[in-house]
Amino acid sequence: MHKIIDVEFEADVLDANRRIADDVGEHLDSHGILSVEFMGSTGSGKTLIIEKLVDHLAKNGKRAGVIVGDVAGDDDYRRIKAHGAEVVNVNTGKECHLDAHLVEHASEKIDLDAIDCLIVENVGNLICPADFPLGTKKRVVVISVTEGDDMVRKHPVIFQIADAIVVNKIDLAPYVDVDLKVIQTDLKRIAPHVPAFMTDAKHGENLETFMDAILDE
Amino acid sequence: MHEFSVASSIVSSVAAEAARRGASRVTDVYLGLGELNFLCMEQLVYAIGIISEHTALEGATVHIENRPARIRCNSCGYEGGAQHEEFGEFHQSIPLLSCPSCGGSTDILEGRECEIVNATMVMEE
Ligand SMILES: Nc1nc2c(ncn2[C@@H]2O[C@H](COP(=O)(O)OP(=O)(O)OP(=O)(O)O)[C@@H](O)[C@H]2O)c(=O)[nH]1
Ligand SMILES: [Mg+2]
Ligand SMILES: [Zn+2]
């Protein structure tokens, strides 16, 4: 004989990550640290913007710690290290995104009393990071014009849940036949309440405006 | 592309619950998938099928209920569904997170979840 039973769960599988993210956030708050995550497409300029942000913070007497997620390698780690920040490299291997658990462990390797700002570079990916908040106070999504003018409408949710949007490499727009207005119109429709910055991180255009906005608590 | 890691947490929590109750098999798993997360339904079902081999879930049918987003306006207090914008030849539909009533910014109440709702298990007696 056998009996059929119905078992209720009502458990959100994605909640486990969110709970750890909340812990990470509280822990960073208790050290008075402003934390910012950079997500976005591969090669959009996340590391370059972080390098400039580390310098910008240093100029204002503030110290940065950086957690760099990459599928493999330590290129970004070394670039950021050269700017004097304390950097921890996290190779995600097969995973396409960081999660709060990885960030929790990585942050244990940083002396949290010795920094004012914790910056996290996520793996280049416009999809998965959206489902896995890391616990940072702010989430920035970075795309660049060289990816075409349709990135926003192809990946709407990541823009909608971000705290700031950077559209980078505007210096290259004329060379790739991209009209910034198309991207701006999409942003206005899809994520009208998220501040967006059109930057050229290489030459510094609009970058200060973005950095001041993101560091403003 | 995180269907595999999500699928393995689904399979392990359902299998653990089956073991705890002494159930021999799980025949059906019911999931609720919010429209604002990035899990692809077909890939999730496929991944669960593969991961559940040699577990109590082997051969179980996975049922997925798609759940619409629910938002709350920060200005006028609207609470309810989001508007959608249809575009393109594939009729892709984008949820718009501005308030449908006043255009204000909103908080997401529901729609990001991947919930194990319930499961049907067989107990040998
Ligand atoms: N012309 C131009 N080049 C830029 C700009 N921003 C970044 N780059 C260049 O674009 C390339 C990629 O930049 P990264 O900072 O490595 O981009 P990333 O997003 O960190 O890349 P991944 O970590 O591999 O995803 C580098 O060669 C940068 O120098 C910009 O605004 N204009
Ligand atoms: Mg990088
Ligand atoms: Zn409203």
PDB file of N, CA, C and O in Angstrom, chain A residues 3 7 106 191 208 217:
ATOM      1  N   LYS A   3       0.591   5.751   0.106  1.00  0.00           N
ATOM      2  CA  LYS A   3      -0.249   6.907   0.376  1.00  0.00           C
ATOM      3  C   LYS A   3       0.387   8.099  -0.333  1.00  0.00           C
ATOM      4  O   LYS A   3       1.619   8.232  -0.372  1.00  0.00           O
ATOM      5  N   VAL A   7       2.933  18.106   0.117  1.00  0.00           N
ATOM      6  CA  VAL A   7       3.779  18.821   1.083  1.00  0.00           C
ATOM      7  C   VAL A   7       3.932  20.277   0.643  1.00  0.00           C
ATOM      8  O   VAL A   7       4.347  20.557  -0.475  1.00  0.00           O
ATOM      9  N   ALA A 106      34.898  36.991   0.648  1.00  0.00           N
ATOM     10  CA  ALA A 106      35.937  37.891   0.132  1.00  0.00           C
ATOM     11  C   ALA A 106      36.121  39.081   1.072  1.00  0.00           C
ATOM     12  O   ALA A 106      37.245  39.537   1.306  1.00  0.00           O
ATOM     13  N   ALA A 191      13.413  52.669 -17.615  1.00  0.00           N
ATOM     14  CA  ALA A 191      13.906  52.905 -16.247  1.00  0.00           C
ATOM     15  C   ALA A 191      13.928  54.407 -15.953  1.00  0.00           C
ATOM     16  O   ALA A 191      14.982  54.980 -15.669  1.00  0.00           O
ATOM     17  N   GLU A 208      33.257  62.547 -13.339  1.00  0.00           N
ATOM     18  CA  GLU A 208      33.189  63.154 -11.997  1.00  0.00           C
ATOM     19  C   GLU A 208      31.740  63.279 -11.540  1.00  0.00           C
ATOM     20  O   GLU A 208      31.430  62.997 -10.386  1.00  0.00           O
ATOM     21  N   GLU A 217      25.724  59.846  -0.163  1.00  0.00           N
ATOM     22  CA  GLU A 217      24.924  58.828   0.536  1.00  0.00           C
ATOM     23  C   GLU A 217      23.493  59.225   0.814  1.00  0.00           C
ATOM     24  O   GLU A 217      23.128  60.328   0.866  1.00  0.00           O
TER      25      GLU A 217
END
